[in-house]
CSV table of C-alpha atoms in Angstrom, one decimal:
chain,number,residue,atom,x,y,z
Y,1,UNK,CA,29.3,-30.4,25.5
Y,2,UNK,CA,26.6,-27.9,26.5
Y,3,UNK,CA,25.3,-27.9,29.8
Y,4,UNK,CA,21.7,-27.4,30.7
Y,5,UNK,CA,20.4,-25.1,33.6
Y,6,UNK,CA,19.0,-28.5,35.3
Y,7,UNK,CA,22.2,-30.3,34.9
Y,8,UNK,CA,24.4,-27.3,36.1
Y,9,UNK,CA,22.1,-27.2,39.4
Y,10,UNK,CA,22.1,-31.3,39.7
Y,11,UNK,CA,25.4,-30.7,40.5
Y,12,UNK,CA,25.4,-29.9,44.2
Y,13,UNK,CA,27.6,-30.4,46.5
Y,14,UNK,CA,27.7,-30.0,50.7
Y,15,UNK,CA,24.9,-28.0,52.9
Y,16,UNK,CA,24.3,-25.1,50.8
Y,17,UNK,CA,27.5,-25.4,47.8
Y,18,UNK,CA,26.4,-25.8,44.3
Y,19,UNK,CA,29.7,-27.5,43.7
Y,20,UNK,CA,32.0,-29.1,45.6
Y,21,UNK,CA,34.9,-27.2,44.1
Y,22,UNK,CA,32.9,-23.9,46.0
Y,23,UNK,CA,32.7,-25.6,49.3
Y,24,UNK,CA,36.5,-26.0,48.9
Y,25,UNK,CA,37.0,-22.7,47.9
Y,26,UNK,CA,35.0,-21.1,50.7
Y,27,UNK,CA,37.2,-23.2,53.3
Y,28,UNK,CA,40.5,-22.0,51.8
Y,29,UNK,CA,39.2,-18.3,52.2
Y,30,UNK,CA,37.8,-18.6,55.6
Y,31,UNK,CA,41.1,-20.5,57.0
Y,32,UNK,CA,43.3,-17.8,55.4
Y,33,UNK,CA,41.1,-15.1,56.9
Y,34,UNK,CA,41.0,-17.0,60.3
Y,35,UNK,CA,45.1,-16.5,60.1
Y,36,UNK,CA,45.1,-13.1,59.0
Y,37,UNK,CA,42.6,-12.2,61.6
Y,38,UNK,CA,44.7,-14.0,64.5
Y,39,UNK,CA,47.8,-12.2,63.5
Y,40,UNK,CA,46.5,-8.6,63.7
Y,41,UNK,CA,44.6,-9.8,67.1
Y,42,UNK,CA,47.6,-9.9,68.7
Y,43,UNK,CA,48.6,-5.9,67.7
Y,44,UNK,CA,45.0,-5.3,68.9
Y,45,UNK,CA,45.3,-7.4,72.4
Y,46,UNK,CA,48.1,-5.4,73.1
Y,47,UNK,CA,46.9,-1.5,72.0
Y,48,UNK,CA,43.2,-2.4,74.3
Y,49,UNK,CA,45.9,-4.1,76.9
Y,50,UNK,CA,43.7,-7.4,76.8
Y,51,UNK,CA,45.8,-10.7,77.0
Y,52,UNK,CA,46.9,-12.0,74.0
Y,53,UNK,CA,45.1,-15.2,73.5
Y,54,UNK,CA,41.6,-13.7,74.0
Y,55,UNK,CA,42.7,-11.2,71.0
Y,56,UNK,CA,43.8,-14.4,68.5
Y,57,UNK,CA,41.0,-16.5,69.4
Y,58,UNK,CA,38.5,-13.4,68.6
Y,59,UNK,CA,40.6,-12.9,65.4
Y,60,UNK,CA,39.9,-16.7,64.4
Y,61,UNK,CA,36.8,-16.4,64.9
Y,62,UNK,CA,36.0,-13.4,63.5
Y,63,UNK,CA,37.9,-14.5,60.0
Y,64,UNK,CA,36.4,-17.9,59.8
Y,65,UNK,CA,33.0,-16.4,59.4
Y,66,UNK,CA,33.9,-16.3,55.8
Y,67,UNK,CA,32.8,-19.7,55.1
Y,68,UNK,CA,29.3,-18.9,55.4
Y,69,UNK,CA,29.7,-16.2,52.6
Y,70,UNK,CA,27.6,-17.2,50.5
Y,71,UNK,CA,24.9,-18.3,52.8
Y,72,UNK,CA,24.4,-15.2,54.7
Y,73,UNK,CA,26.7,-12.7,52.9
Y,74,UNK,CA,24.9,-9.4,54.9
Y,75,UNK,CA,26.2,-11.4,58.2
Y,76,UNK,CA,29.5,-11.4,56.9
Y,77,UNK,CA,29.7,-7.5,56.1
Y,78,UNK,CA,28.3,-6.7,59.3
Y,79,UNK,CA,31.0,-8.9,61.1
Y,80,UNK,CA,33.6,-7.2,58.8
Y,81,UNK,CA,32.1,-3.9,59.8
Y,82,UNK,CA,31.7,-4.6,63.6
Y,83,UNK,CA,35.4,-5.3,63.6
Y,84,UNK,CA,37.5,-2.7,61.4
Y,85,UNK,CA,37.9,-0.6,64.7
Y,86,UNK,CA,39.9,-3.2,65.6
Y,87,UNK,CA,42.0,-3.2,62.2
Y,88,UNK,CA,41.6,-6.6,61.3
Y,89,UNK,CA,39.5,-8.4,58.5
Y,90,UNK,CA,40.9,-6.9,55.3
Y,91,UNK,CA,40.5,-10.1,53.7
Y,92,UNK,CA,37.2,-10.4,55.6
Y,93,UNK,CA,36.0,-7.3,53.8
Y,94,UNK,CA,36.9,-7.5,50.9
Y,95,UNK,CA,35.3,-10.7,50.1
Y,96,UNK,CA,32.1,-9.7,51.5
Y,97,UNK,CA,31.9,-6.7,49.7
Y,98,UNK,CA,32.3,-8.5,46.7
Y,99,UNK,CA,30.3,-11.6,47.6
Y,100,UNK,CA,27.2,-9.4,48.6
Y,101,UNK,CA,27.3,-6.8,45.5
Y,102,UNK,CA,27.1,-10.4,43.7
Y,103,UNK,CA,24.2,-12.4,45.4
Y,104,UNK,CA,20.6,-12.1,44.9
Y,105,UNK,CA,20.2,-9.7,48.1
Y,106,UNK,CA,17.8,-6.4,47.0
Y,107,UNK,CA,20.0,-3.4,46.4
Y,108,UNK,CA,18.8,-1.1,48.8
Y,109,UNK,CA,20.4,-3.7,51.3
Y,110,UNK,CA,23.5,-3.6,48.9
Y,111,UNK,CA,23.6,0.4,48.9
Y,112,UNK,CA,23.1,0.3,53.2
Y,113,UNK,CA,25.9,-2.0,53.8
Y,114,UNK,CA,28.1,-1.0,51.7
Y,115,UNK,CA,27.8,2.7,53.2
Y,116,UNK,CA,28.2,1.1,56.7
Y,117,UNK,CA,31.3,-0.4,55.4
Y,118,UNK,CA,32.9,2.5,53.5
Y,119,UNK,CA,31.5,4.7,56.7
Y,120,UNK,CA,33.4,2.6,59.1
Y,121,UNK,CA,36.6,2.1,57.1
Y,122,UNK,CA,36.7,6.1,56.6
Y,123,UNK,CA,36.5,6.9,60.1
Y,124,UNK,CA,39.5,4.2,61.1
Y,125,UNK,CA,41.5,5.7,57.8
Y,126,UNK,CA,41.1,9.2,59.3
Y,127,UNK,CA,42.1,8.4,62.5
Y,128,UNK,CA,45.0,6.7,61.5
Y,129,UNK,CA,46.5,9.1,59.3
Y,130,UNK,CA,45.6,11.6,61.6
Y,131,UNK,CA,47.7,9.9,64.2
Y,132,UNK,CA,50.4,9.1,61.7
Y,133,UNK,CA,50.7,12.6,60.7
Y,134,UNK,CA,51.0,13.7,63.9
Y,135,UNK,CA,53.3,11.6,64.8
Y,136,UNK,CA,55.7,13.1,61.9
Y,137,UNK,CA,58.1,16.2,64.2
Y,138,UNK,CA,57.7,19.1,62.6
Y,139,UNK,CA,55.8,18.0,59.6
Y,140,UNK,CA,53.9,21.2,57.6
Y,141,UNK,CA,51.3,19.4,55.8
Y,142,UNK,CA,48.0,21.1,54.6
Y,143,UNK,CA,44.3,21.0,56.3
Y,144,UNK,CA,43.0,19.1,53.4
Y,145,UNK,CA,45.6,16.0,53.3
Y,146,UNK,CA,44.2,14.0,55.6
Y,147,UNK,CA,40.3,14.7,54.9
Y,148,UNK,CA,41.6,13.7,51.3
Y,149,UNK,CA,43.9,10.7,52.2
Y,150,UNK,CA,41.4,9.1,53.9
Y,151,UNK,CA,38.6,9.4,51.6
Y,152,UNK,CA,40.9,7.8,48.7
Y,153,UNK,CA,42.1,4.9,51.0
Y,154,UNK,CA,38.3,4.1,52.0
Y,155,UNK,CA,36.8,4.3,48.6
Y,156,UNK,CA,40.2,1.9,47.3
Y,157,UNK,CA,39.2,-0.6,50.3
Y,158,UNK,CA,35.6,-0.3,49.5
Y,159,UNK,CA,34.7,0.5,45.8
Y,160,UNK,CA,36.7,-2.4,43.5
Y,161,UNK,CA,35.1,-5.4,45.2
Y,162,UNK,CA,31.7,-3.8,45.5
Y,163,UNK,CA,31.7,-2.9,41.5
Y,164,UNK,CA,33.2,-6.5,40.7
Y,165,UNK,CA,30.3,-8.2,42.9
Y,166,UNK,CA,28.1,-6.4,40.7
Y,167,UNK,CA,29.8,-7.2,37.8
Y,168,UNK,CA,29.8,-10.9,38.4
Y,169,UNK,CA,25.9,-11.5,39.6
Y,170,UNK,CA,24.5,-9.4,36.4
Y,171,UNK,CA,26.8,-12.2,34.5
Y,172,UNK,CA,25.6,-14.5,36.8
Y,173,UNK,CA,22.2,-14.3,36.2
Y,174,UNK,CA,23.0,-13.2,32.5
Y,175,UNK,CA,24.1,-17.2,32.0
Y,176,UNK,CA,21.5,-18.8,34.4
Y,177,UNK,CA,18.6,-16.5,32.4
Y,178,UNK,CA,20.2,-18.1,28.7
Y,179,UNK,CA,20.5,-21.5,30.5
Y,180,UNK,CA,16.9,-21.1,31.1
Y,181,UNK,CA,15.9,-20.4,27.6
Y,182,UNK,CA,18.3,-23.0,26.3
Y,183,UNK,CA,16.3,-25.5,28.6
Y,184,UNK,CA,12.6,-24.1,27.3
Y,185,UNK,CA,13.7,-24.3,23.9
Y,186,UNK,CA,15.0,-27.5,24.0
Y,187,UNK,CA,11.5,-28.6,25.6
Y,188,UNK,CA,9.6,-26.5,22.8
Y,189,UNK,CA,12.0,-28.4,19.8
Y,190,UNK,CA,10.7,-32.0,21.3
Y,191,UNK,CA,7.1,-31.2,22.0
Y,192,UNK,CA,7.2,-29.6,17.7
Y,193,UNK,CA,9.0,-33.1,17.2
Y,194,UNK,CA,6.6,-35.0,18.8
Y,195,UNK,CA,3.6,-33.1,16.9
Y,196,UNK,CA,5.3,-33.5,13.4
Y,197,UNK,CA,5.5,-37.4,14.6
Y,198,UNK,CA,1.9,-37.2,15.3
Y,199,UNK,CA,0.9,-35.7,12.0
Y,200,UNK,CA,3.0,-38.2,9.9
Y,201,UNK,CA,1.4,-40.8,12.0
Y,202,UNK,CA,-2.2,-39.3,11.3
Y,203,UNK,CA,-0.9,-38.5,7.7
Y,204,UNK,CA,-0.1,-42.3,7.1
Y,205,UNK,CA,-3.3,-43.1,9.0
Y,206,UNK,CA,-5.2,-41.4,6.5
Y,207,UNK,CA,-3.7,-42.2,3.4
Y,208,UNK,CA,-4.2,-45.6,4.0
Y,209,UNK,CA,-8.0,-45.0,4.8
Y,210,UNK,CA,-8.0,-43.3,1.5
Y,211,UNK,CA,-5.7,-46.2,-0.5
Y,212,UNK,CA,-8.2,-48.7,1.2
Y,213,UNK,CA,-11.8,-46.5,0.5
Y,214,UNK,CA,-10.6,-46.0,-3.4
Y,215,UNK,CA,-9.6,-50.1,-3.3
Y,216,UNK,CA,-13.0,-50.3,-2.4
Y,217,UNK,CA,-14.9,-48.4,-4.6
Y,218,UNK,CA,-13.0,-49.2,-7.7
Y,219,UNK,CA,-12.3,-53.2,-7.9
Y,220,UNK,CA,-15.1,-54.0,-5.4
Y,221,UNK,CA,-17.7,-52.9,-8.8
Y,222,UNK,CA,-16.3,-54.1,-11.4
Y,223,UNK,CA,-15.2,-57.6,-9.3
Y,224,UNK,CA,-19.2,-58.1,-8.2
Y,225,UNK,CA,-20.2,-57.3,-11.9
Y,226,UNK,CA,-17.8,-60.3,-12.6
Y,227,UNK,CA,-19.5,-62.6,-10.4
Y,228,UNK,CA,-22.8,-62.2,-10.6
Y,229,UNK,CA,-22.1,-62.2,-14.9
Y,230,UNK,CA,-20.1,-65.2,-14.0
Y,231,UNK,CA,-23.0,-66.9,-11.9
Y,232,UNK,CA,-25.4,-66.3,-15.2
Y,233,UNK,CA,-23.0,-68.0,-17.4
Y,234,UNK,CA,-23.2,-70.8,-15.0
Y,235,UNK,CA,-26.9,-70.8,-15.4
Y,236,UNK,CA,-27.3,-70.3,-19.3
Y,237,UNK,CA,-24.3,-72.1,-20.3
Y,238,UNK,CA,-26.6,-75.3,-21.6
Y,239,UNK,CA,-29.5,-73.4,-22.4
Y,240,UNK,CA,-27.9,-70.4,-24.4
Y,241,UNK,CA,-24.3,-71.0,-25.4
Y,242,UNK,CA,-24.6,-67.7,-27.5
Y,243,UNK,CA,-25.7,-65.7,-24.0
Y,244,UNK,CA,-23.2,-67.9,-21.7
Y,245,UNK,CA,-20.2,-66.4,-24.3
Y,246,UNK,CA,-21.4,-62.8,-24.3
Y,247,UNK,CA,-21.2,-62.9,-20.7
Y,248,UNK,CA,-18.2,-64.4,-20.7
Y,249,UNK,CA,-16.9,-61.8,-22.6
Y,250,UNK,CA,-17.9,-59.3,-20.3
Y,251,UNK,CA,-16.7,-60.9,-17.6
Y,252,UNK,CA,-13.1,-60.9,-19.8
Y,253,UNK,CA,-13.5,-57.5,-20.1
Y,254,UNK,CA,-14.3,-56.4,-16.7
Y,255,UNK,CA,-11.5,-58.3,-14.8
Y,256,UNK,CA,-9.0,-57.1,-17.5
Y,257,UNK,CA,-10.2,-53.3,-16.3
Y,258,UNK,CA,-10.1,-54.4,-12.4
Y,259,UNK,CA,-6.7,-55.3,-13.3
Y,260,UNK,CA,-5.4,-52.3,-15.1
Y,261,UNK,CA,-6.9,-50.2,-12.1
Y,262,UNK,CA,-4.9,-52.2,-9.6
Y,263,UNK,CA,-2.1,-51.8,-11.4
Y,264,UNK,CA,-2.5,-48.2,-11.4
Y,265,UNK,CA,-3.1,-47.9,-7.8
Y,266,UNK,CA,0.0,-50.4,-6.6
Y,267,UNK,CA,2.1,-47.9,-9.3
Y,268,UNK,CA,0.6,-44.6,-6.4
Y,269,UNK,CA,1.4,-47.1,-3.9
Y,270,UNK,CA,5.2,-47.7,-4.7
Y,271,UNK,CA,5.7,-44.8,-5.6
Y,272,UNK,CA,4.2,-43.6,-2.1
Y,273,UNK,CA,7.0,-46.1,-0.7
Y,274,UNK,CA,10.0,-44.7,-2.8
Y,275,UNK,CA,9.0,-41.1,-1.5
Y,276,UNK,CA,9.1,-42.3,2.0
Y,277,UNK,CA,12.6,-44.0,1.6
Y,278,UNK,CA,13.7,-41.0,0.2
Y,279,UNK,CA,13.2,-38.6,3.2
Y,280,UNK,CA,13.5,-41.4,6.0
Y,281,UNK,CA,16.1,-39.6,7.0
Y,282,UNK,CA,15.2,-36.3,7.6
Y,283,UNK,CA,13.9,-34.0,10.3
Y,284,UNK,CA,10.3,-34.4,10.8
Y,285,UNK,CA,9.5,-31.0,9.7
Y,286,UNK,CA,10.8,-31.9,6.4
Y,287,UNK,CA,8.6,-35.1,5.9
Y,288,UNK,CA,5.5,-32.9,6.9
Y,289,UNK,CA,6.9,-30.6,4.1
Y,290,UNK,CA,7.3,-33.0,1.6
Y,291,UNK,CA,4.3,-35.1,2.5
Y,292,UNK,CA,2.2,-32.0,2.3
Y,293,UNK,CA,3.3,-32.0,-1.3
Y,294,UNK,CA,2.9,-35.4,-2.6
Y,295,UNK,CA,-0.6,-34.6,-0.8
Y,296,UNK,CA,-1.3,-31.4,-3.5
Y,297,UNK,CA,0.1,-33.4,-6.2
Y,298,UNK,CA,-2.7,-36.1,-5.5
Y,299,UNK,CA,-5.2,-33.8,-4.8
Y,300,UNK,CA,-3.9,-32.3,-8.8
Y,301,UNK,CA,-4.5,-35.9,-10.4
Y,302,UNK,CA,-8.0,-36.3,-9.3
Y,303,UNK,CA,-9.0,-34.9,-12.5
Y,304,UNK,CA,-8.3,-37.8,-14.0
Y,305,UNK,CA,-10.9,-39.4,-11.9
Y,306,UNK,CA,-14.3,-40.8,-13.3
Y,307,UNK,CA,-17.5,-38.4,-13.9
Y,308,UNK,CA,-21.2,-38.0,-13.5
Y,309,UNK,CA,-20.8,-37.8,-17.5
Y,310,UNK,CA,-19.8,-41.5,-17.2
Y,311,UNK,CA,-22.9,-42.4,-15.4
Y,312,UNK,CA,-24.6,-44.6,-18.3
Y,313,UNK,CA,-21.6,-46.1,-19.4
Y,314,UNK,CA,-21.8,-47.4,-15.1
Y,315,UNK,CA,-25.6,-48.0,-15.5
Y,316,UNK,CA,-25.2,-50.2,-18.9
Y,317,UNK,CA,-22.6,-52.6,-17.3
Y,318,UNK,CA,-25.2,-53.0,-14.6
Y,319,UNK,CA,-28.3,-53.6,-17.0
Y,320,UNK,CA,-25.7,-55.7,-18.9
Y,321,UNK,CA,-25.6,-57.9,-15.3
Y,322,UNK,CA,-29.1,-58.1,-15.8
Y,323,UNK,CA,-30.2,-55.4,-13.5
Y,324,UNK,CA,-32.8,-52.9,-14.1
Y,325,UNK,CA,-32.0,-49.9,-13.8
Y,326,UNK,CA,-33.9,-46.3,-14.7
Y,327,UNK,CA,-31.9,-42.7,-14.4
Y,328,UNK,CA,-33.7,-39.4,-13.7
Y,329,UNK,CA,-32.1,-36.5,-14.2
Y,330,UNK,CA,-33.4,-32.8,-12.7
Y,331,UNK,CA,-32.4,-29.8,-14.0
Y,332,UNK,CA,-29.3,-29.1,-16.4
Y,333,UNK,CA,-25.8,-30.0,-15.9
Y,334,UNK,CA,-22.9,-28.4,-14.9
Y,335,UNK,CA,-19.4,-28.8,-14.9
Y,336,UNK,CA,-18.5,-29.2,-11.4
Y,337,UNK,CA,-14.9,-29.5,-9.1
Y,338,UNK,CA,-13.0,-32.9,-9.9
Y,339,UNK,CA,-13.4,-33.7,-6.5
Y,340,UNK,CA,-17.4,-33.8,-6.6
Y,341,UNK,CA,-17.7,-35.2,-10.2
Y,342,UNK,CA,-15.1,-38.2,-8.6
Y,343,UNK,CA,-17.5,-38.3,-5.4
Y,344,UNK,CA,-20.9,-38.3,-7.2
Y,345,UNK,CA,-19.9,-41.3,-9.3
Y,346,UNK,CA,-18.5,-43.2,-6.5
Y,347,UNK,CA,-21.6,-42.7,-4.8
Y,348,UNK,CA,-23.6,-43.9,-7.7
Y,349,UNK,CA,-21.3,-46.9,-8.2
Y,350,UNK,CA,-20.8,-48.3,-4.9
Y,351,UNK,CA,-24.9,-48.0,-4.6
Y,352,UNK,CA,-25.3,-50.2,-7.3
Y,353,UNK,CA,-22.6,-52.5,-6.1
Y,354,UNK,CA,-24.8,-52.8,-2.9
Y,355,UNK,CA,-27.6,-53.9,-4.9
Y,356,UNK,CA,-25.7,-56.7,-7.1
Y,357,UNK,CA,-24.2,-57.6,-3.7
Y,358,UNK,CA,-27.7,-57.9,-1.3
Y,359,UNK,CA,-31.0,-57.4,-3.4
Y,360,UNK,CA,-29.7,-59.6,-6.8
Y,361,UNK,CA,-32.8,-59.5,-9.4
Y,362,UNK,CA,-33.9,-56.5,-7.8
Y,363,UNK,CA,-34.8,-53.2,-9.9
Y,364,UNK,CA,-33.0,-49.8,-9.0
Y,365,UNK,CA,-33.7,-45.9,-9.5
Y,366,UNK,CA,-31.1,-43.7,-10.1
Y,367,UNK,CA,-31.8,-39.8,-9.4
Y,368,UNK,CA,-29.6,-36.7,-9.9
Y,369,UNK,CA,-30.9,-33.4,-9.7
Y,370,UNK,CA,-29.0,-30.1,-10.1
Y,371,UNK,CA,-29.4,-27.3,-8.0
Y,372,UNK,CA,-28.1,-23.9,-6.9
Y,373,UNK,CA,-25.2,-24.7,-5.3
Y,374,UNK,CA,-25.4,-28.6,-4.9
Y,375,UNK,CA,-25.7,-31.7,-7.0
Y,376,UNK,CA,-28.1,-34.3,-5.4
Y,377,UNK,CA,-27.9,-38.3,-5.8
Y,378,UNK,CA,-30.1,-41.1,-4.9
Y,379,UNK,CA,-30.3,-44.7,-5.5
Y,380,UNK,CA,-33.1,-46.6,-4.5
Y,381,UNK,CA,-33.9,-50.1,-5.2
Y,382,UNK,CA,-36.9,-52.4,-4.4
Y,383,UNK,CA,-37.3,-55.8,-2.2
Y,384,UNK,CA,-34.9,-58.6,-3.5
Y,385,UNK,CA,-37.9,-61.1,-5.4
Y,386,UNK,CA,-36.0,-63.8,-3.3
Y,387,UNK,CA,-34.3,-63.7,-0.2
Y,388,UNK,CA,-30.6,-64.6,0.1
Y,389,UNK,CA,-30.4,-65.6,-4.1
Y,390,UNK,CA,-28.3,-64.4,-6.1
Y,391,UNK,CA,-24.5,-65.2,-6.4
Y,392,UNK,CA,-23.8,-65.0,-2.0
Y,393,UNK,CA,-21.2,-61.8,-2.9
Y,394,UNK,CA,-19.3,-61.6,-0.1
Y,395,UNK,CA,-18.7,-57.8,1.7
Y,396,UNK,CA,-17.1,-56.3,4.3
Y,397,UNK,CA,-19.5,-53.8,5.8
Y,398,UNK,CA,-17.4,-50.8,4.4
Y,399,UNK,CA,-19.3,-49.9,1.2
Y,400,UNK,CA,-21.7,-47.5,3.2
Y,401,UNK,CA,-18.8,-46.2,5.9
Y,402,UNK,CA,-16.8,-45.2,2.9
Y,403,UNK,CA,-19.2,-43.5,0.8
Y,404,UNK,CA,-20.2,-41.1,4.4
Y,405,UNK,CA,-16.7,-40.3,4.4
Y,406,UNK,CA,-16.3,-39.1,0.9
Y,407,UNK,CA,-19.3,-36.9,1.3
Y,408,UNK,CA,-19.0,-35.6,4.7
Y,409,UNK,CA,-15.0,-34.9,3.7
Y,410,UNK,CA,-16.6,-32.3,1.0
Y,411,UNK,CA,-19.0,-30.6,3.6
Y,412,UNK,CA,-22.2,-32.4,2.0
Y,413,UNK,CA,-25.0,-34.4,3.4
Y,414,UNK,CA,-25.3,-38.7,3.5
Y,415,UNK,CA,-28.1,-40.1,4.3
Y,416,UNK,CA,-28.8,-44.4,4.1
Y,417,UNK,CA,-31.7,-46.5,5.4
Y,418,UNK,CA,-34.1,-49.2,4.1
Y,419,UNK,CA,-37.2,-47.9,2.2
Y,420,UNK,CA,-40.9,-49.4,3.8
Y,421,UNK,CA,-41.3,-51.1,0.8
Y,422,UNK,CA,-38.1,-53.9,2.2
Y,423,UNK,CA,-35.5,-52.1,-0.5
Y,424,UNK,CA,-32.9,-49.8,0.3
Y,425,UNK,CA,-32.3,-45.9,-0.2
Y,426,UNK,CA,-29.1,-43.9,0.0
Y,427,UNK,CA,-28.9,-39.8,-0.6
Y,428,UNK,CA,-26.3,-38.1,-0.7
Y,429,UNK,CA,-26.2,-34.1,-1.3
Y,430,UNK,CA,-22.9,-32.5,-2.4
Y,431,UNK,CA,-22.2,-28.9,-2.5
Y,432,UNK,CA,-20.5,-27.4,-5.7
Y,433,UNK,CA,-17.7,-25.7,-3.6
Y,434,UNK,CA,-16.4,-28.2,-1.7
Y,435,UNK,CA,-15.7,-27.1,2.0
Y,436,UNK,CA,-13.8,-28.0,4.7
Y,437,UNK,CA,-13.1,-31.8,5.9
Y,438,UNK,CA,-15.5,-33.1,8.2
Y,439,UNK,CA,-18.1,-29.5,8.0
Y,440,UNK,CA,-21.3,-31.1,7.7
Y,441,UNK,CA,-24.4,-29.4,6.5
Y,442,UNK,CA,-27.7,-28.9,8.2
């Protein structure tokens, strides 16, 4: 198992350790340089004629400074240093050599003492192999031995744990500098998963505003058509059985449409469901991926949406209804994107819904004009000849929300509002190069 940077440093242990298993460490070193340190006090009680126990108990204490290695490793060198006259703390030395080369302590202070040190061994190495060749009878050795000698002994004492501190702090910080980046990626990888999770969950969001706007605007028409052509059968059924049929008929015909569109749309919808099941197991990224494609391949079948071509095949079902309705159209057509055709008509449609829904035996005017660069719809109809007649539709209050949000969604311009004559107007102005979502127009 991996561990992190925040984990390894969780992991403390006494005063200043990391670890537990360094504070142990650092004991075992300190007690063993304590020992050697008292041993070689004794040799150097004797040479300075001092009594014995004074030169132990400064070799103890001298050695144990090692525990504090990795606290203050410079106070360790210099101890080392203040006491190789003496020729003790080898072990002392060594490991605070190696123990500063490896901390986080600037290398100039590095470079200082660890000339102090190799300074101070040199001149104890010369003057003991001076005074060992010396005290060889008779020996012929040459000027340079000694000089030479020395130099090699100090550099051996000095150089290996000094080059192995370095060593072992640019690994050191090596590993804690990859345990760092481990730990920011890690944090980058769950703030991207959290953002793909917010996508899908705005994705979802809006493809079930869309499911529930289309819902809307297709079986809410043709299901008000039915009532209000049902609530005329009701009325002429006595008086015209030939009418009451006809309507009936068209009633037949328009709920076997609803149906067939409903079908159609729980087909998208289960087939929405089988794609989700289908990657419910994968990374996030991936359901973006493939959510962003079943989003293209919807946006591909909108072609197969209704018209403004089919706008008097709409208008006849509602003169059939017994609305009247009129259609103006301004300048000449053109084939515009899927997207906009699909839009217009909606616009159109759920207008006239309005109408067969709140001003029942009211007349309506339907405009479209043609223009560079846009295509321009209004529906306007006059004051209902009788306040709350008709067949009491029910609605929901989400006939005008929904057809601002198909406009504004292409860039265009939707505008509602009752008319000072007591009807009702709604505009809407679409441009023929649909733009961005939400990038209204002045």
């Amino acid at each position: 198992m991996t561990t992190t940077g925040e984990e390894h440093r969780a992991a403390g242990g006494p005063w200043w350790w990391e670890r537990r298993r360094s504070a142990v460490l650092d004991g075992g070193l300190a007690l063993g340089s304590a020992l050697e340190c008292a041993v070689e006090g004794v040799g150097f009680a004797e040479g300075a004629g001092l009594p014995v126990g004074i030169g132990v108990l400064l070799g103890v204490v001298a050695g144990s400074v090692l525990v504090v290695r990795r606290r203050w490793p410079v106070a360790v060198v210099l101890v080392a240093i203040a006491i190789t006259p003496a020729e003790m703390g080898f072990l002392l030395a060594t490991v605070g050599l190696y123990t500063l080369a490896a901390s986080q302590v600037p290398r100039r202070i590095i470079g200082v003492t660890t000339g102090m040190s190799l300074a101070a061994t040199l001149i104890v190495t010369l003057m003991r192999t001076h005074q060992g060749v010396g005290d060889i009878a008779g020996s012929r050795i040459d000027v340079w031995f000694v000089p030479l000698m020395s130099v090699l002994a100090s550099v051996a004492m000095t150089a290996p744990p000094v080059l192995l501190g370095l060593y072992v702090g640019a690994r050191r910080r090596l590993m804690e500098s990859l345990r760092d980046r481990a730990d920011s990626l890690e944090t980058e990888l769950q703030l991207l998963a959290e953002r793909a999770e917010e996508r899908a969950d705005w994705a979802r969001g809006e493809e079930r505003t869309r499911i529930a706007r289309e819902m809307h605007d297709v079986v809410a028409h043709r299901v008000s058509l039915m009532v209000v052509h049902a609530a005329a059968v009701q009325a002429v059924a006595l008086k015209d059985p030939q009418k009451a049929v006809k309507n009936a008929a068209l009633v037949g015909d328009m709920g076997r449409q609803a149906l067939t569109e409903l079908r159609e749309m729980l087909g998208v919808l289960r087939a929405g469901e089988a794609l989700g099941s289908s990657v419910r197991g994968a990374v996030p990224l991936a359901a973006v991926g493939v959510a962003a494609a079943a989003a293209a391949t919807r946006a591909g079948a909108a072609e197969d949406g209704p018209s403004l071509a089919e706008l008097e095949e709409l208008l006849g079902q509602s003169r059939a209804a017994g609305m009247k309705v009129e259609l103006s159209v301004q300048g000449e057509a053109r084939g515009y994107a899927p997207e906009v055709e699909q839009t217009a008509y909606r616009v159109v449609q759920e207008a006239l819904t309005n109408v067969h829904k709140h001003a029942a035996g009211a007349g309506a005017m339907v405009r479209v004009a043609h223009r560079e660069g846009e295509v321009a719809m209004q529906v306007e109809n006059g004051a209902p000849p009788v306040r709350g007649g008709g067949a009491m539709l029910p609605s929901g209050g989400n006939g005008l929300v929904g057809m601002r949000e198909r406009v504004l969604a292409l860039g265009g311009v939707f505008v509602s509002g009752e008319t000072e004559a007591g009807g009702f107007r709604v505009s809407a102005v679409l441009p023929t190069q649909p733009g961005p979502s939400g990038a209204g127009r002045a």
